[in-house]
Every structure is written in C-alpha cells, then in structure tokens.
Amino acid sequence: MEKQTRYLTFALTKGRLANKTMELFEKIGITCEEMKDPDSRKLIFVNEEQKLRFFLAKGPDVPTYVEYGAADIGIVGRDTIQEEGRKIYEVLDLGFGKCRMCVCGPESARDLLKGQELIRVATKYPHIAKDYFYNQKNQTVEIIKLNGSIELAPIVGLSEVIVDIVETGSTLRENGLTVLEEVCPLSARVVVNPVSMRMEHERIAGLLSRLNEAISKGGVNPCKS
Ligand code: PRP
C-alpha cells in the first residue's frame, strides 16, 4: 500500500503578514482557495491536493504552535521570535514586513541613554528591551510592559523612552517623538519545528529552496499595503 503523505501544517500571522505570505506562496504554486473567502469563519484551511493545512493565529502565538509541533512551519515577525524565545528554528527571511525595533522618545531624552541613568522604558517587548539595555548597553532601567499605542507613554509621562517598532516613522513624527537608537532590523521570517525539520526534511527543504528562489526573483512588495 502507498504511504499516505501527512499534512504539512502552517501557522500564519493573522492580517497583513498572512496576506503577503499567501501572495509569495502563490508564486511557488502553493494556493489555498478556501482562504480567499472573506465571509468564511473557518479557522483551518486545507489544500487537499498538496496535503497542506493553514491556520491563522495572533503573532505571539505562532512560535508557540510551532514549538509544540501543532504547526510544522510558522510565518512570523522577527520581533515576535525574539520576544517569545521559543525552541524553534528560524530558517528564512521572507523580505517583507520590514521595519526596525528602536528606542524612541522626545529628542530631550537622548542624553538619558548616554549614561547610567535609571530611566523608565515602556514597551510591548519586555524581553527585547531588557536584553538591549542590560546586555548590550549595560544600563539598568525599569521596564514597563504595555499592550499597544506605546507612543503614548513618554507623552503622558509614564516613561522617558519606549522600545517599539518603527516602520514609516509617521506615528513618531505625528506625536513629536523620534528614533534615538536602533535595536535591530526586523522582517517576516519562516520558523520550523525542530522535529518536523528532521521528519519532513525533504518537503521542507524543497519548500524553502523554492521560496528562496521566488525571493531572489523579487519576492513580494515589501511595503505596508
Ligand atoms: C505599530 C508600532 C507603532 C507603529 C509604527 O503599531 O507599535 O505604533 O506601528 O508604524 P509607523 O512607523 O509606520 O508609524 P500597531 O499599528 O501595530 O499598533 P499598536 O500601537 O497597537 O501596537
């Protein structure tokens, strides 16, 4: 009897990243018609012919699904990979979702980053912020975890600076803030479960090499829309 091919399961980051991912996948012949129905309430989408399954998850949950093997492969921002610190392999930069993790604040806060001042840092990314200030800058700071609209924090006096994602820079500009230091560049990445990488090596390596080829031919538009 012929061996039944098992489904390869993808966890995609809901929203813009998932749309860009499917755009890129289409370029290498991977499609999922079911996913294109905007009225669908389905959570899992299947391509029977290619034995692929896709589901959409919140960014921070994608590395969790991949670490536990509920998804073989995940597509997620590098910011989330760094922040979550899961046991997964980061194997490919997809070249879209490009932005930067930065320390931002009013220009007047620039000097506070030069010395050993005990400042407050608001962020949605406490692990990244802690690693940057403690391990790279050797500056002791108080980190305050927020869940969104981080730019508010220095404006209303919650913190002196923030660690946040900067893409176009317009949120900063419109709120009188600026980039003070760059922590790291970011973009969408492919992550893989270590066991899947061994067990499904041929299929996953084949997929990665086709993705690589599509990226080297121009990939998808790296911008926001
Ligand atoms: C992100 C980030 C900044 C903004 C940067 O927020 O936290 O606020 O985008 O983009 P820009 O440089 O192009 O202005 P997001 O829209 O994800 O919402 P959030 O504030 O709830 O995190």
Coordinates of C-alpha atoms and ligand atoms in Angstrom, one line a residue:
M1 CA 0.0 0.0 0.0
E2 CA 1.2 3.5 -0.8
K3 CA 2.3 5.5 2.2
Q4 CA -0.2 8.3 2.9
T5 CA 1.5 11.7 2.8
R6 CA 0.9 13.6 6.1
Y7 CA -0.4 17.2 6.0
L8 CA 2.2 19.9 6.5
T9 CA 0.7 22.5 8.7
F10 CA 1.4 26.2 8.6
A11 CA 0.7 28.8 11.3
L12 CA 0.4 32.2 9.7
T13 CA 0.3 35.6 11.5
K14 CA -3.2 36.9 11.0
G15 CA -3.5 40.1 9.0
R16 CA -1.1 41.7 6.6
L17 CA 1.7 39.2 7.1
A18 CA -0.6 36.3 6.2
N19 CA -1.8 38.1 3.1
K20 CA 1.8 38.7 2.0
T21 CA 2.7 35.2 2.8
M22 CA 0.0 33.7 0.6
E23 CA 1.0 36.2 -2.2
L24 CA 4.5 34.8 -2.0
F25 CA 3.3 31.2 -1.8
E26 CA 1.2 31.6 -4.9
K27 CA 4.4 32.5 -6.7
I28 CA 5.7 29.0 -6.0
G29 CA 2.4 27.3 -6.8
I30 CA 1.0 26.9 -3.3
T31 CA -2.5 28.2 -3.2
C32 CA -5.4 27.9 -0.8
E33 CA -8.7 28.9 -2.4
E34 CA -10.7 28.4 0.8
M35 CA -8.7 31.2 2.5
K36 CA -9.8 33.8 0.0
D37 CA -13.4 33.8 1.1
P38 CA -13.7 37.0 3.3
D39 CA -17.0 35.8 4.8
S40 CA -15.6 32.4 6.0
R41 CA -15.5 31.8 9.7
K42 CA -13.3 28.7 9.2
L43 CA -10.1 28.5 11.3
I44 CA -8.3 25.9 9.3
F45 CA -7.9 25.9 5.5
V46 CA -6.8 22.9 3.6
N47 CA -5.2 22.2 0.2
E48 CA -6.1 18.6 -0.2
E49 CA -4.2 18.1 -3.4
Q50 CA -0.9 19.4 -1.9
K51 CA -1.6 18.0 1.5
L52 CA -1.2 21.4 3.2
R53 CA -3.1 23.0 6.0
F54 CA -3.0 26.6 7.0
F55 CA -4.3 28.4 10.1
L56 CA -4.3 32.0 11.2
A57 CA -3.1 32.9 14.7
K58 CA -2.1 36.0 16.7
G59 CA 1.6 36.8 16.1
P60 CA 2.9 35.9 19.6
D61 CA 1.0 32.5 19.4
V62 CA 2.7 31.4 16.2
P63 CA 6.0 30.4 17.8
T64 CA 4.1 28.5 20.5
Y65 CA 2.2 26.4 17.9
V66 CA 5.4 25.7 16.1
E67 CA 7.4 24.8 19.3
Y68 CA 4.7 22.3 20.3
G69 CA 4.5 20.8 16.8
A70 CA 0.8 21.8 16.3
A71 CA 2.2 23.6 13.3
D72 CA 5.3 22.4 11.4
I73 CA 6.1 25.8 10.0
G74 CA 5.2 29.3 11.1
I75 CA 5.4 32.7 9.4
V76 CA 6.0 35.5 12.0
G77 CA 7.9 38.7 12.5
R78 CA 11.4 38.6 13.9
D79 CA 10.3 40.8 16.8
T80 CA 7.9 38.1 17.9
I81 CA 10.5 35.4 17.5
Q82 CA 13.0 37.3 19.7
E83 CA 10.4 38.2 22.3
E84 CA 8.9 34.8 22.7
G85 CA 12.3 32.9 22.8
R86 CA 10.7 29.5 21.8
K87 CA 12.7 26.4 20.8
I88 CA 12.2 26.7 17.1
Y89 CA 14.4 27.1 14.1
E90 CA 14.4 30.4 12.2
V91 CA 15.3 29.4 8.7
L92 CA 14.4 32.1 6.2
D93 CA 13.9 35.9 5.8
L94 CA 10.9 36.5 3.6
G95 CA 12.0 40.0 2.8
F96 CA 8.6 41.7 3.6
G97 CA 7.2 43.2 6.8
K98 CA 10.4 45.2 7.0
C99 CA 10.7 47.6 9.9
R100 CA 13.1 48.3 12.8
M101 CA 13.0 47.8 16.6
C102 CA 14.0 51.2 18.1
V103 CA 14.4 53.1 21.3
C104 CA 12.3 56.2 20.7
G105 CA 11.3 59.3 22.7
P106 CA 11.5 63.0 22.6
E107 CA 14.8 64.5 21.5
S108 CA 15.3 65.7 25.0
A109 CA 15.6 62.1 26.2
R110 CA 18.7 61.4 24.1
D111 CA 21.1 62.3 26.9
L112 CA 19.4 59.9 29.3
L113 CA 20.7 57.0 27.1
K114 CA 24.3 58.0 27.3
G115 CA 25.0 57.4 31.0
Q116 CA 23.8 55.2 33.7
E117 CA 20.5 57.0 34.5
L118 CA 17.8 54.7 35.9
I119 CA 15.1 55.5 33.3
R120 CA 11.7 54.0 32.6
V121 CA 11.2 52.2 29.3
A122 CA 7.7 51.4 28.1
T123 CA 7.3 48.6 25.6
K124 CA 5.2 45.7 24.2
Y125 CA 8.5 43.8 24.0
P126 CA 9.9 43.5 27.6
H127 CA 12.4 40.7 26.7
I128 CA 13.9 42.6 23.8
A129 CA 14.1 45.8 25.8
K130 CA 15.7 44.1 28.7
D131 CA 18.2 42.3 26.5
Y132 CA 19.1 45.6 24.8
F133 CA 19.5 47.7 27.9
Y134 CA 21.0 45.1 30.3
N135 CA 23.2 43.1 27.9
Q136 CA 24.1 45.4 25.1
K137 CA 24.1 48.9 26.8
N138 CA 24.8 47.8 30.4
Q139 CA 22.2 50.3 31.6
T140 CA 19.9 49.4 34.4
V141 CA 16.3 50.5 33.5
E142 CA 12.8 50.0 34.7
I143 CA 10.8 48.2 32.0
I144 CA 7.0 48.8 31.9
K145 CA 5.0 46.4 29.8
L146 CA 2.2 47.9 27.7
N147 CA 0.0 46.3 25.1
G148 CA -0.3 48.9 22.4
S149 CA -0.2 52.6 21.5
I150 CA 3.2 52.7 23.1
E151 CA 4.0 56.2 21.8
L152 CA 1.6 57.5 24.5
A153 CA 3.9 56.6 27.3
P154 CA 6.5 59.3 27.0
I155 CA 3.9 61.9 26.0
V156 CA 1.9 61.4 29.2
G157 CA 4.9 60.9 31.4
L158 CA 4.7 57.1 32.1
S159 CA 8.2 56.6 30.8
E160 CA 11.2 58.5 29.4
V161 CA 11.6 56.4 26.3
I162 CA 9.9 53.4 24.5
V163 CA 11.2 50.4 22.7
D164 CA 8.9 49.8 19.8
I165 CA 8.6 49.0 16.1
V166 CA 9.2 51.8 13.6
E167 CA 8.0 51.3 10.1
T168 CA 7.3 54.5 8.2
G169 CA 8.1 56.7 11.2
S170 CA 4.8 58.6 10.9
T171 CA 3.4 57.6 14.3
L172 CA 6.6 59.0 15.9
R173 CA 6.5 62.2 13.8
E174 CA 2.9 62.9 14.4
N175 CA 3.5 62.6 18.1
G176 CA 6.7 64.7 18.4
L177 CA 8.9 61.7 19.0
T178 CA 12.0 60.5 17.2
V179 CA 14.2 57.4 16.9
L180 CA 17.0 57.7 19.4
E181 CA 18.7 54.3 18.9
E182 CA 18.2 51.3 16.7
V183 CA 17.9 47.9 18.4
C184 CA 17.7 45.6 15.4
P185 CA 16.2 45.3 11.9
L186 CA 13.0 43.2 11.5
S187 CA 11.1 41.4 8.8
A188 CA 8.9 38.3 8.4
R189 CA 10.6 35.0 8.9
V190 CA 9.9 31.3 8.4
V191 CA 10.2 29.2 11.6
V192 CA 10.2 25.5 11.7
N193 CA 9.6 22.9 14.5
P194 CA 12.9 21.0 15.1
V195 CA 11.3 17.6 14.9
S196 CA 9.4 18.4 11.7
M197 CA 12.6 19.6 10.2
R198 CA 14.1 16.1 10.7
M199 CA 11.0 14.1 9.9
E200 CA 9.8 16.1 6.9
H201 CA 13.2 17.3 5.8
E202 CA 12.8 16.7 2.1
R203 CA 9.5 18.5 1.8
I204 CA 10.5 21.4 4.0
A205 CA 13.9 21.9 2.3
G206 CA 12.2 21.8 -1.1
L207 CA 9.7 24.4 0.0
L208 CA 12.4 26.6 1.4
S209 CA 14.5 26.4 -1.7
R210 CA 11.5 27.4 -3.9
L211 CA 10.7 30.3 -1.6
N212 CA 14.3 31.4 -1.7
E213 CA 14.2 31.3 -5.5
A214 CA 11.0 33.4 -5.6
I215 CA 12.5 35.9 -3.2
S216 CA 15.7 36.2 -5.2
K217 CA 13.4 37.0 -8.3
G218 CA 11.9 39.9 -6.4
G219 CA 9.5 38.3 -3.9
V220 CA 6.5 40.4 -2.9
N221 CA 6.3 44.1 -2.4
P222 CA 7.9 44.7 1.0
C223 CA 5.8 47.8 1.8
K224 CA 2.8 48.2 4.0
S225 CA -0.1 47.8 1.6
Ligands
PRP1 C1 3.0 49.7 15.3 C2 4.1 50.2 16.3 C3 4.0 51.7 16.0 C4 3.5 51.8 14.6 C5 4.8 52.1 13.8 O1 1.8 49.8 16.0 O2 3.8 49.8 17.6 O3 3.0 52.2 16.9 O4 3.0 50.5 14.2 O5 4.4 52.3 12.4 P1 4.9 53.6 11.6 O6 6.3 53.8 11.9 O7 4.6 53.3 10.2 O8 4.0 54.8 12.1 P2 0.5 49.0 15.5 O9 -0.2 49.7 14.4 O10 0.8 47.6 15.2 O11 -0.5 49.1 16.8 P3 -0.2 49.1 18.3 O12 0.2 50.5 18.6 O13 -1.5 48.7 19.0 O14 0.9 48.2 18.7

